[in-house]
Short mmCIF file of N, CA and C in Angstrom, two decimals:
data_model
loop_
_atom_site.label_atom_id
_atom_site.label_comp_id
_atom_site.label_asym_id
_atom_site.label_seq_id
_atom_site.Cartn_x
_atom_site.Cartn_y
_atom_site.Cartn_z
N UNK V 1 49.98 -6.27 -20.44
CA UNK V 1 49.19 -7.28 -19.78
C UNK V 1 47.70 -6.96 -19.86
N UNK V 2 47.54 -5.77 -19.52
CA UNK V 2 45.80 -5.07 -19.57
C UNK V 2 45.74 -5.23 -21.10
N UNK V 3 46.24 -5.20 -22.08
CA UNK V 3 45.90 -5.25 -23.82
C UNK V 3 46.02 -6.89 -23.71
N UNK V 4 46.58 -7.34 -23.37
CA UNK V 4 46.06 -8.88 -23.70
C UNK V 4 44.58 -9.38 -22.88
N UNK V 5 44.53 -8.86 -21.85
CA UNK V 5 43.06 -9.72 -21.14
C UNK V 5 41.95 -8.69 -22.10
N UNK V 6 42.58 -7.53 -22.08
CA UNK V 6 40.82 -6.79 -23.09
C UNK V 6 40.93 -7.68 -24.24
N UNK V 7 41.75 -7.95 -25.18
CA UNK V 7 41.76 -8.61 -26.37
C UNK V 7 41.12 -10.01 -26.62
N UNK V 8 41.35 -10.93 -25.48
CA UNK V 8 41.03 -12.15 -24.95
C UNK V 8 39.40 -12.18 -24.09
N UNK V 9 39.10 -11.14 -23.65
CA UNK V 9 37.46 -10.86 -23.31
C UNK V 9 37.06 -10.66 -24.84
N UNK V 10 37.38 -8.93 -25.38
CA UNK V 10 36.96 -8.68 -26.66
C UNK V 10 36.58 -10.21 -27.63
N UNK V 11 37.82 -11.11 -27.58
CA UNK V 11 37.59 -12.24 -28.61
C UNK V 11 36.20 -12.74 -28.72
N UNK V 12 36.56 -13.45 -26.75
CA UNK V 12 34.86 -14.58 -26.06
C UNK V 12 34.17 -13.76 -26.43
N UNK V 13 34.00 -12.46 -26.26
CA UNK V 13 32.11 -11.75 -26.47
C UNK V 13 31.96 -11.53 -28.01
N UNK V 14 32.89 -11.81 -29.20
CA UNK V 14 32.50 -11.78 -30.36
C UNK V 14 32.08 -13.37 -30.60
N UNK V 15 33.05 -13.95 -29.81
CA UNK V 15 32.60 -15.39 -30.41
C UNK V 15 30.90 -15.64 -30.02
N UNK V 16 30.90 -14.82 -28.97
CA UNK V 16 29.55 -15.46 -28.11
C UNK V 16 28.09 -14.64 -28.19
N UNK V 17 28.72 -13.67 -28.90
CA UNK V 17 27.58 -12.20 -28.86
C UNK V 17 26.21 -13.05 -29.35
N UNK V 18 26.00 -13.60 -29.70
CA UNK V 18 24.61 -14.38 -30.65
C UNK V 18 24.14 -15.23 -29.28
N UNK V 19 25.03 -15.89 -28.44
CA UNK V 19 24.60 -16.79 -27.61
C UNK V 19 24.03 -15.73 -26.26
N UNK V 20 24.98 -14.54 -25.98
CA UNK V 20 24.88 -13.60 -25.28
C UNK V 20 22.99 -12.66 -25.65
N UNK V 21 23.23 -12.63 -27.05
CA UNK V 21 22.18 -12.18 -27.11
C UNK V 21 20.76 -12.59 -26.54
N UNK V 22 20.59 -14.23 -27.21
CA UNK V 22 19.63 -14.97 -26.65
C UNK V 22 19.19 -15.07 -25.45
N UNK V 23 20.52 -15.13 -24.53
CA UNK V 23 19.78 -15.24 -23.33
C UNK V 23 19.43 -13.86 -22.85
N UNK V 24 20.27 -12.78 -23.16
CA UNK V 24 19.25 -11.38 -22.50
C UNK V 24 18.41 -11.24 -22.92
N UNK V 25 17.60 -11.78 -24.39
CA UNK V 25 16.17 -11.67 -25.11
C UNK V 25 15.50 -12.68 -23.97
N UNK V 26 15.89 -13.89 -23.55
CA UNK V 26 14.96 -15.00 -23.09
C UNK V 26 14.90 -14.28 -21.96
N UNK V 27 16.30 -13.67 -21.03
CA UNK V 27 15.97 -12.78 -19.76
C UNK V 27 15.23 -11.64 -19.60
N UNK V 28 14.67 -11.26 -20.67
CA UNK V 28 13.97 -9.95 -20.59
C UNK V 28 12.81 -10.36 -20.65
N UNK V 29 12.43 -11.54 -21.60
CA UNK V 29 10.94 -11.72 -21.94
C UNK V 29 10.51 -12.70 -20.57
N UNK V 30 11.04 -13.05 -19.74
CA UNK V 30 10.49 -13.96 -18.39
C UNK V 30 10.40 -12.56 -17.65
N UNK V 31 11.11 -11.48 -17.44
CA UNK V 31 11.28 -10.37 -16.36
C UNK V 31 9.69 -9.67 -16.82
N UNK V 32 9.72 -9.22 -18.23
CA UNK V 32 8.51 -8.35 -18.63
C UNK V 32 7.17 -9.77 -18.44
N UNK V 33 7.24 -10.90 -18.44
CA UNK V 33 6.12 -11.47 -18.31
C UNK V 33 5.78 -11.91 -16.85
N UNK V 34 6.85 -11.69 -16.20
CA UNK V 34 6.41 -12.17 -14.64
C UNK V 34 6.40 -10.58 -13.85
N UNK V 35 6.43 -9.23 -14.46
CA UNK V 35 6.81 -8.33 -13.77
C UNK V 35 5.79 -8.08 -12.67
N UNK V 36 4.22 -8.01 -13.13
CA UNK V 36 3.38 -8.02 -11.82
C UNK V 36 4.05 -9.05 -11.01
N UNK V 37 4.58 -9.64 -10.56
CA UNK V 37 4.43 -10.74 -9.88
C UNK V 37 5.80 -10.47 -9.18
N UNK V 38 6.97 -9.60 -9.77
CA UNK V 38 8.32 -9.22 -9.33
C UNK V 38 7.94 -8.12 -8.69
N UNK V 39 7.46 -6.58 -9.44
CA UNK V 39 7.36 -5.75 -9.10
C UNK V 39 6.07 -5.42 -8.56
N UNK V 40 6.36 -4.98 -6.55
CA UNK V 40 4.85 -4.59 -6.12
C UNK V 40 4.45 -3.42 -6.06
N UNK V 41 3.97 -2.91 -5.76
CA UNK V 41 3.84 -1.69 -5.43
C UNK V 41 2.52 -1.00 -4.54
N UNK V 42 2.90 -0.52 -3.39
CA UNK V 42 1.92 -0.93 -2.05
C UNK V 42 1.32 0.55 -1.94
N UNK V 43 0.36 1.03 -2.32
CA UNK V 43 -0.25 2.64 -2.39
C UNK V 43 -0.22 3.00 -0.92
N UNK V 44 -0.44 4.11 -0.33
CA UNK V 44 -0.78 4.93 0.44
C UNK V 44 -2.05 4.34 1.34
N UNK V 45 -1.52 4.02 2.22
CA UNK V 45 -2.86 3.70 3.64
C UNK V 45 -2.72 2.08 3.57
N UNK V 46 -2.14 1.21 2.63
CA UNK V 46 -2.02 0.36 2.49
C UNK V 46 -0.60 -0.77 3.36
N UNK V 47 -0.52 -2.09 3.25
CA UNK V 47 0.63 -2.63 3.68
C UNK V 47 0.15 -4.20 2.74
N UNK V 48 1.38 -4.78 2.46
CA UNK V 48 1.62 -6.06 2.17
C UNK V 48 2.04 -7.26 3.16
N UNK V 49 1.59 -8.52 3.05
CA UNK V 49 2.04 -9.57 4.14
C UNK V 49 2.73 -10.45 2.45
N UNK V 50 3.63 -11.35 2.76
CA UNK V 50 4.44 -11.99 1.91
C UNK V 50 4.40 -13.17 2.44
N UNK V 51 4.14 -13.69 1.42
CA UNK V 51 3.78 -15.61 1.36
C UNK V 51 5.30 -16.14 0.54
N UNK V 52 5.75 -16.39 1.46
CA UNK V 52 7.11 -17.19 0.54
C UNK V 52 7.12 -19.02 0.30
N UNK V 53 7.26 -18.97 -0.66
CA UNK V 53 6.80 -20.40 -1.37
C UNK V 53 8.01 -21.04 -0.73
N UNK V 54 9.03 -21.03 -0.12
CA UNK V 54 10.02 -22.13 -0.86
C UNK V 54 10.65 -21.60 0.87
N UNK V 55 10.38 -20.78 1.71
CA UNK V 55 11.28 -20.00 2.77
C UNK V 55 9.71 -20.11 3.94
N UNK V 56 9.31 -20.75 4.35
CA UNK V 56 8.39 -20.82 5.28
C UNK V 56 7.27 -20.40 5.56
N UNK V 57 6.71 -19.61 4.45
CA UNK V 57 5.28 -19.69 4.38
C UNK V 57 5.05 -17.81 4.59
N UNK V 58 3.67 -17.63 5.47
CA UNK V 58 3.15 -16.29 5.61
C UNK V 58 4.40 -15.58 6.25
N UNK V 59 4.90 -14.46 5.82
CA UNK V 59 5.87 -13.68 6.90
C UNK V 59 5.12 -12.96 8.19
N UNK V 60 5.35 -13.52 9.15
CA UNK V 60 4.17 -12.98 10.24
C UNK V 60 4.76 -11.50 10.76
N UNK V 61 6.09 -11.76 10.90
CA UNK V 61 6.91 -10.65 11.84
C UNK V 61 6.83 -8.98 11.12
N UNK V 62 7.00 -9.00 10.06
CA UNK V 62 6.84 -8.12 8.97
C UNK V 62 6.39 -7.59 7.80
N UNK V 63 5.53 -6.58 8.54
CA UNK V 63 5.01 -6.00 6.65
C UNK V 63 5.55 -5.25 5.99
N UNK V 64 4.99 -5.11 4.74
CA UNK V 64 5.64 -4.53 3.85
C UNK V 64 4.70 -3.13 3.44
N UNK V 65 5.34 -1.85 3.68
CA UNK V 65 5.06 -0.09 4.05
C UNK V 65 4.79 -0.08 2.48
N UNK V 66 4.13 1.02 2.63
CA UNK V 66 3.91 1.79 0.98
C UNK V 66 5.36 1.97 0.16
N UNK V 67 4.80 2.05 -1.19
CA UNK V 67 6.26 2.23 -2.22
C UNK V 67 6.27 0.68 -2.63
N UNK V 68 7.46 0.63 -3.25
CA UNK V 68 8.03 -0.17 -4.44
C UNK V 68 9.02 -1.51 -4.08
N UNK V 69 8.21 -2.25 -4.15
CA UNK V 69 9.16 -3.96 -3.15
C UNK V 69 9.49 -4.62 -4.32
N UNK V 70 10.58 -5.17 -4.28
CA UNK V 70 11.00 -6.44 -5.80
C UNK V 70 11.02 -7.92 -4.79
N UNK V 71 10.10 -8.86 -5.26
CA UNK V 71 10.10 -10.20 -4.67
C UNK V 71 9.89 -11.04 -5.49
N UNK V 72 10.84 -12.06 -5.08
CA UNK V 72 10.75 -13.56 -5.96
C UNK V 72 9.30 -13.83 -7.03
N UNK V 73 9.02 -14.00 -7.92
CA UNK V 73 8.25 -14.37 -8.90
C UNK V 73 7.03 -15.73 -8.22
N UNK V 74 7.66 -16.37 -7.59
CA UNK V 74 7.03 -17.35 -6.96
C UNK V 74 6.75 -16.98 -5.56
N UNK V 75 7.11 -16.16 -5.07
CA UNK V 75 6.23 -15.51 -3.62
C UNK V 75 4.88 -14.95 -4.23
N UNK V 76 4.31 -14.19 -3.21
CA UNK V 76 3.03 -13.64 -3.64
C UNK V 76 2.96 -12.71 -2.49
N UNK V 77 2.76 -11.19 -2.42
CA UNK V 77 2.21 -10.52 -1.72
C UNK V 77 0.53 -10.02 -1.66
N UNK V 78 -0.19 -9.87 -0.60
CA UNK V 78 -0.94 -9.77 -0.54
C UNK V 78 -1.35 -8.10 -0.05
N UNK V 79 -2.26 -7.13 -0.72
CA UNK V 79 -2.47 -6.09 0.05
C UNK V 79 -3.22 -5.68 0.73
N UNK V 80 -3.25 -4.96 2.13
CA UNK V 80 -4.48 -4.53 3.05
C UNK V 80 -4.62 -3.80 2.72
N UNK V 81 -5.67 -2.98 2.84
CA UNK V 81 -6.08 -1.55 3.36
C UNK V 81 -6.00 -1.62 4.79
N UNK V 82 -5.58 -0.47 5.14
CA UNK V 82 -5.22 -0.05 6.45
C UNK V 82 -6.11 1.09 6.65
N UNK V 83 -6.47 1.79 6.32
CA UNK V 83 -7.28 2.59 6.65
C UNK V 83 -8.73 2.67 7.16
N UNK V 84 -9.57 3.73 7.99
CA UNK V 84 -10.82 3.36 8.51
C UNK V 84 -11.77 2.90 7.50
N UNK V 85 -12.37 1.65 7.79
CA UNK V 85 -13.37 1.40 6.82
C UNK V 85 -14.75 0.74 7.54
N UNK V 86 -16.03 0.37 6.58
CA UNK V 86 -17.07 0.63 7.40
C UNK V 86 -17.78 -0.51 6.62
N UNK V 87 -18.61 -1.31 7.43
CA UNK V 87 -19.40 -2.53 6.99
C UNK V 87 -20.71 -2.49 7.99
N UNK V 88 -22.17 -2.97 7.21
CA UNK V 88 -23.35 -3.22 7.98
C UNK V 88 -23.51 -4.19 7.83
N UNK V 89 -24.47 -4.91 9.09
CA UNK V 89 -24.76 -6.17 9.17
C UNK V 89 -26.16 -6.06 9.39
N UNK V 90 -27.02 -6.95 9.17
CA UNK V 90 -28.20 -7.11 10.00
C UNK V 90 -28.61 -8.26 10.94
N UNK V 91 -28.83 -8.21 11.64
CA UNK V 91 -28.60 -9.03 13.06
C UNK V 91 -29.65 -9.13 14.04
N UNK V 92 -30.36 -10.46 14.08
CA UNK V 92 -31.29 -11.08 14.56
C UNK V 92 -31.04 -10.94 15.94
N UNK V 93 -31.75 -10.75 17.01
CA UNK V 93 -32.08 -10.62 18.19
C UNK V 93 -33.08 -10.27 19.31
N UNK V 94 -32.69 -11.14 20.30
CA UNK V 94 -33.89 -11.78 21.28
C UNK V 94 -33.71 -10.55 22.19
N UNK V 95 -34.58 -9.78 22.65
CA UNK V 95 -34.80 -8.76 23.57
C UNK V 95 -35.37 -9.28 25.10
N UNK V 96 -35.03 -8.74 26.04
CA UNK V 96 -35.00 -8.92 27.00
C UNK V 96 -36.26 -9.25 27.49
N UNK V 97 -37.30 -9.05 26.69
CA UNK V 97 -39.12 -9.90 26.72
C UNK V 97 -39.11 -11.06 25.81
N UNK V 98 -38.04 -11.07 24.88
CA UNK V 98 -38.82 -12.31 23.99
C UNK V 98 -38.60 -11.94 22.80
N UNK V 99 -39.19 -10.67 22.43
CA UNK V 99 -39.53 -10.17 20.95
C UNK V 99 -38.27 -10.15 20.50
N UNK V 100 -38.55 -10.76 18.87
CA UNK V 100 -37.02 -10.92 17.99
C UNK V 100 -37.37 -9.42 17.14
N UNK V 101 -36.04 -9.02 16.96
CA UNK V 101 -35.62 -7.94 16.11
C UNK V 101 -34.27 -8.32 15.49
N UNK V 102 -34.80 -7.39 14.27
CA UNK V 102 -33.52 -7.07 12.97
C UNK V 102 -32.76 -6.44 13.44
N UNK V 103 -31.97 -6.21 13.66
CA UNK V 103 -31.19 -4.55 14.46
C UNK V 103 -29.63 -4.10 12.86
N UNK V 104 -29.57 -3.48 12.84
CA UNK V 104 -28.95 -3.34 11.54
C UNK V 104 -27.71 -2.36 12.95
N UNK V 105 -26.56 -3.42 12.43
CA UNK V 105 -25.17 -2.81 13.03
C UNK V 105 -23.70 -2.14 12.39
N UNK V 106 -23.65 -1.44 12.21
CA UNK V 106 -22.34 -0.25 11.57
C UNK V 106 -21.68 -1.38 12.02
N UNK V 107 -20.33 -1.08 11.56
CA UNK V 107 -18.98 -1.49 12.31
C UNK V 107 -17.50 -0.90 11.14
N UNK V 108 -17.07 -0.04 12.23
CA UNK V 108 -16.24 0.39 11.69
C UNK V 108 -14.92 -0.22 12.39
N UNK V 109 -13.68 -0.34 11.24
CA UNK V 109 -12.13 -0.94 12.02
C UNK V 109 -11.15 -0.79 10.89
N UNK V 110 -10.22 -0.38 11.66
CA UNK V 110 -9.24 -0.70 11.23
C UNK V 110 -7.60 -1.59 11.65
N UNK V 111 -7.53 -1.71 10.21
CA UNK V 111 -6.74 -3.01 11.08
C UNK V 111 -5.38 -2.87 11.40
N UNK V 112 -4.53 -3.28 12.54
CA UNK V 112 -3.65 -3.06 12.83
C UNK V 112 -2.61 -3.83 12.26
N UNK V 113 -1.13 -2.81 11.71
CA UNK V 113 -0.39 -3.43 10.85
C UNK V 113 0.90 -4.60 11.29
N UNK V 114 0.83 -3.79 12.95
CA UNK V 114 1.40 -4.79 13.32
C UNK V 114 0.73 -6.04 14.04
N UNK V 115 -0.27 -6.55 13.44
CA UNK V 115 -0.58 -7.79 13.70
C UNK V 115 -1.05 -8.34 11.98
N UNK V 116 -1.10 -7.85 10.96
CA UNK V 116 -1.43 -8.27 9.77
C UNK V 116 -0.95 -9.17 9.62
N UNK V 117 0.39 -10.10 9.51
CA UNK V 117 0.75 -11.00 9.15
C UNK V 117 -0.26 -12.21 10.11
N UNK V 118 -0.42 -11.86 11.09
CA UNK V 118 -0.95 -12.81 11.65
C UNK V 118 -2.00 -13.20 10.81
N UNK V 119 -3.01 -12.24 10.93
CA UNK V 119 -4.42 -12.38 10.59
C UNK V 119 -4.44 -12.70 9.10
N UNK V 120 -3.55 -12.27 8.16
CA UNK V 120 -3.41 -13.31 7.00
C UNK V 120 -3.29 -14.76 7.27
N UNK V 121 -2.32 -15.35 7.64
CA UNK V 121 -1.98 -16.52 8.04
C UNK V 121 -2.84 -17.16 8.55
N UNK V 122 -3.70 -16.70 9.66
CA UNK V 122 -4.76 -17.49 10.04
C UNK V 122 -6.14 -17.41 9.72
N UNK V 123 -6.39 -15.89 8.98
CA UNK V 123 -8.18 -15.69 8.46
C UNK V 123 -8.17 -15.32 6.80
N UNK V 124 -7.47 -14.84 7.11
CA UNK V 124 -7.02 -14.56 5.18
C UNK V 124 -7.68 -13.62 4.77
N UNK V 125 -7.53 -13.18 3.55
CA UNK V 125 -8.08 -11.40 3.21
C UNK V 125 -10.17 -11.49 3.51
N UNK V 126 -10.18 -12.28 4.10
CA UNK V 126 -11.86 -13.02 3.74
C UNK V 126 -12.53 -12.27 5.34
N UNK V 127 -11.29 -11.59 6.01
CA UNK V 127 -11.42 -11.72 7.91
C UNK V 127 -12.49 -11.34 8.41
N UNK V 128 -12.85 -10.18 7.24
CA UNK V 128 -14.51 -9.56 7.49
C UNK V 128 -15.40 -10.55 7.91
N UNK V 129 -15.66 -11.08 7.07
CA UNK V 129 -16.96 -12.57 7.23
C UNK V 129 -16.37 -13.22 7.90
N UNK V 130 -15.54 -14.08 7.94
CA UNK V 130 -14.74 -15.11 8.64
C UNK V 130 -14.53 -14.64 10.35
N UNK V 131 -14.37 -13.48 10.90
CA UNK V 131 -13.79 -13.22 11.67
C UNK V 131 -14.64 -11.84 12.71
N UNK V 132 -14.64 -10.65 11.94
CA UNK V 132 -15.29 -9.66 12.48
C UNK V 132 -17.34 -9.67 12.65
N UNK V 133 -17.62 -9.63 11.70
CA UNK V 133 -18.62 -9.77 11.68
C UNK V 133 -19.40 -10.77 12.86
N UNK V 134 -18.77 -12.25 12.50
CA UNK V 134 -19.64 -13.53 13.72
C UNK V 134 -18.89 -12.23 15.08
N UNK V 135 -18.25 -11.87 15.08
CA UNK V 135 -18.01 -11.70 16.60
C UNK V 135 -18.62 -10.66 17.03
N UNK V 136 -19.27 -9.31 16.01
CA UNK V 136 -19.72 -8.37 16.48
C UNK V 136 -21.49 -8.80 16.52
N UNK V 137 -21.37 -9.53 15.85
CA UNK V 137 -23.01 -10.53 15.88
C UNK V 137 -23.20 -11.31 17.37
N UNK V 138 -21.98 -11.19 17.76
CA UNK V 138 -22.11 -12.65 19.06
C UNK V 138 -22.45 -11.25 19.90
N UNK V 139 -21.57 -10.84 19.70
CA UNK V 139 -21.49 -9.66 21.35
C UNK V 139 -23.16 -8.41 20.91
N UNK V 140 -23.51 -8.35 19.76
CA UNK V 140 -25.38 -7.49 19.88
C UNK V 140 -25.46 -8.15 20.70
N UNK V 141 -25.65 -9.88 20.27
CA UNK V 141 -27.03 -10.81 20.41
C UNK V 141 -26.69 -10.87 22.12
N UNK V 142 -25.62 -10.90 22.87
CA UNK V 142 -25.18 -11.15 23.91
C UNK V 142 -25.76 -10.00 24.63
N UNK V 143 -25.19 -8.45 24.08
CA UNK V 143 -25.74 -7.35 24.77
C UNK V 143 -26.93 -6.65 24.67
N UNK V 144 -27.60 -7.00 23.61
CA UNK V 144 -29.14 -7.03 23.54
C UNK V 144 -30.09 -7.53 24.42
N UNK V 145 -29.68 -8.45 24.56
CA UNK V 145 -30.48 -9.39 25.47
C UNK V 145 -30.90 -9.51 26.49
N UNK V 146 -30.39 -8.44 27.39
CA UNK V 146 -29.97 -7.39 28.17
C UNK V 146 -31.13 -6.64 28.63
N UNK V 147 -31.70 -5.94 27.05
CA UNK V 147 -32.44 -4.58 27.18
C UNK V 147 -33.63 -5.10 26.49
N UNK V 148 -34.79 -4.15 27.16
CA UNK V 148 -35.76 -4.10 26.50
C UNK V 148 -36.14 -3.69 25.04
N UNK V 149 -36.88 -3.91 24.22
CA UNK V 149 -37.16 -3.42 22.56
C UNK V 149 -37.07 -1.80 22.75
N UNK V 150 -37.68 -1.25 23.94
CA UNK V 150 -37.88 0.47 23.46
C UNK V 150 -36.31 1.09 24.39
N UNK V 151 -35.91 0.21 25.11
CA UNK V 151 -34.25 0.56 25.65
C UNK V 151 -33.37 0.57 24.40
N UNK V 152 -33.20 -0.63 23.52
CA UNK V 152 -32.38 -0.51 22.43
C UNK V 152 -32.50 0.64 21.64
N UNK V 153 -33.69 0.69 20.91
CA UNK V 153 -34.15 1.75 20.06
C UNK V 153 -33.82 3.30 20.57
N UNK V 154 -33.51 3.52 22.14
CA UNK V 154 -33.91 5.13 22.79
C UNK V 154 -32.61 5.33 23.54
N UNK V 155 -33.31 5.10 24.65
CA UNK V 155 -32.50 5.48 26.27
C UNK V 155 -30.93 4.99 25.93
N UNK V 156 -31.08 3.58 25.81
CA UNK V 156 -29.88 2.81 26.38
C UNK V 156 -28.88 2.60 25.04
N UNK V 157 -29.17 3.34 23.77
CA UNK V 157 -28.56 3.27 22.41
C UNK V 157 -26.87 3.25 22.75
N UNK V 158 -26.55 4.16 23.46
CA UNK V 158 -24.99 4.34 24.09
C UNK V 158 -24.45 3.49 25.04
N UNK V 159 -25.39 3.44 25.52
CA UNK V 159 -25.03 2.03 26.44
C UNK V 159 -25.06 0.77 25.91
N UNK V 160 -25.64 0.32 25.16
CA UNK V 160 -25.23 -0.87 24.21
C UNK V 160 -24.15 -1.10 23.58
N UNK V 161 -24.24 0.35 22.34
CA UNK V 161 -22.83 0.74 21.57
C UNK V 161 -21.88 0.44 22.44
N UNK V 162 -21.40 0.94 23.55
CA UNK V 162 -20.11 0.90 24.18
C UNK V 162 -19.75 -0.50 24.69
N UNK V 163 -21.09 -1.26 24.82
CA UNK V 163 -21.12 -2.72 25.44
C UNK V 163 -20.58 -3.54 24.48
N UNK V 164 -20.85 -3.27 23.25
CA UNK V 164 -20.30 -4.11 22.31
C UNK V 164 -19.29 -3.71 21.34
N UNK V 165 -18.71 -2.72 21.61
CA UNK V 165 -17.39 -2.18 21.21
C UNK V 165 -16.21 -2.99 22.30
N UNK V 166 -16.42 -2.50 23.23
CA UNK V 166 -15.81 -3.51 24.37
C UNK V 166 -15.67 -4.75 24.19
N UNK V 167 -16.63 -5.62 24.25
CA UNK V 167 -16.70 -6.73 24.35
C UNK V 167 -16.02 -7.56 23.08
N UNK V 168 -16.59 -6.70 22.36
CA UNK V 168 -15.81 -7.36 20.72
C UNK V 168 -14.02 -6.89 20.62
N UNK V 169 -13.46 -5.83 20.95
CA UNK V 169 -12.39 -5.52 21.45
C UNK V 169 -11.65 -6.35 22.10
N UNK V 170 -12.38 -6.78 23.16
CA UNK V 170 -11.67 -7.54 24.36
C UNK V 170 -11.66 -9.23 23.42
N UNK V 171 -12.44 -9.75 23.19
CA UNK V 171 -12.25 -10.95 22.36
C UNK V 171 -11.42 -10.83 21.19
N UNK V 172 -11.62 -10.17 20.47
CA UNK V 172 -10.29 -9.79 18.79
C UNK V 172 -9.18 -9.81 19.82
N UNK V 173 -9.11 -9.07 20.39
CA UNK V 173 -7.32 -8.73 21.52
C UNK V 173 -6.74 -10.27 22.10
N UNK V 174 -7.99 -11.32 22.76
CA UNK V 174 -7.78 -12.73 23.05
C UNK V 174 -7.23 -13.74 21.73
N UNK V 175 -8.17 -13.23 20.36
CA UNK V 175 -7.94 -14.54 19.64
C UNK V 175 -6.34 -13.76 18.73
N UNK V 176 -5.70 -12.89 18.83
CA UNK V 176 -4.60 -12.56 18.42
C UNK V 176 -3.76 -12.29 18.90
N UNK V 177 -3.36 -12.66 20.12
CA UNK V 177 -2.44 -12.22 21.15
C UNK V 177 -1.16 -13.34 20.43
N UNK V 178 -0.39 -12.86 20.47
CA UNK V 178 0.80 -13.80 20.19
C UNK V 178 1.96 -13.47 20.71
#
């Protein structure tokens, strides 16, 4: 019984080996031409959020950890950096007499992975400009305003800093709460 079904497979795959062939040539050449797009691969300090085309959109609940992910050809992952990173701004402001100043502001962050899906979905890899920046601009111009020109510059340098670490903290924590 086992020598007749091998004989009867053996037959179909001679009859078919040419047709067999074709399609593992046509299956290989779509796999090697879509492979960025199959195979991800998420480095160290990093995470992925996954946009599924066809299954509901940004995955909010879950990212995707360092190492080696296989996803649909028509999804798209996107990658963060997760790690501390550092941006300057320069930033117009009214001092507590009047006088406008440049004030040039650090800002360092990093972003948290369990809220990434969000912040894809709603600011997109752009969040710096779009998102951090206007808000650490709102909260100087807010806590500047405060202090005198030779307070900013001296005395009250720490006391500002902490005013607007806070404040910008406490608002990012409001517009992502979910």
């Amino acid at each position: 019984m086992v020598k007749k079904i091998r004989e009867i497979v053996l037959k179909w795959f001679r009859r078919h080996v040419l047709s067999l062939s074709l399609l593992s040539l046509v299956f290989l050449f779509f796999l090697v031409l879509f492979a960025d797009r199959i195979f991800i691969s998420v480095s160290a300090g990093h995470a992925g959020v996954l946009w599924k085309r066809f299954a509901g959109g940004t995955v909010t609940e879950e990212t995707f950890a360092e190492g080696f992910h296989v996803i649909f050809p028509w999804n798209r992952m996107t990658i963060y950096n997760l790690r501390l990173k550092e941006a300057t701004d320069t930033v117009a402001v009214l001092a507590k007499d009047g006088l406008k100043l440049d004030v040039e502001v650090l800002i360092r962050y990093r972003l948290d992975e369990s809220n990434l899906g969000v912040l894809h979905k709603h600011m997109g890899a752009n969040f710096l400009k779009v998102l951090v920046l206007p808000e650490v601009n709102s909260q100087a111009r807010t806590v500047m305003s405060e202090f005198l020109p030779e307070e900013i510059y001296t005395v009250k340098r720490r006391e500002i800093q902490e005013a607007i670490q806070k404040g910008t903290a406490h608002e990012l924590r409001i517009k992502f709460r979910h």
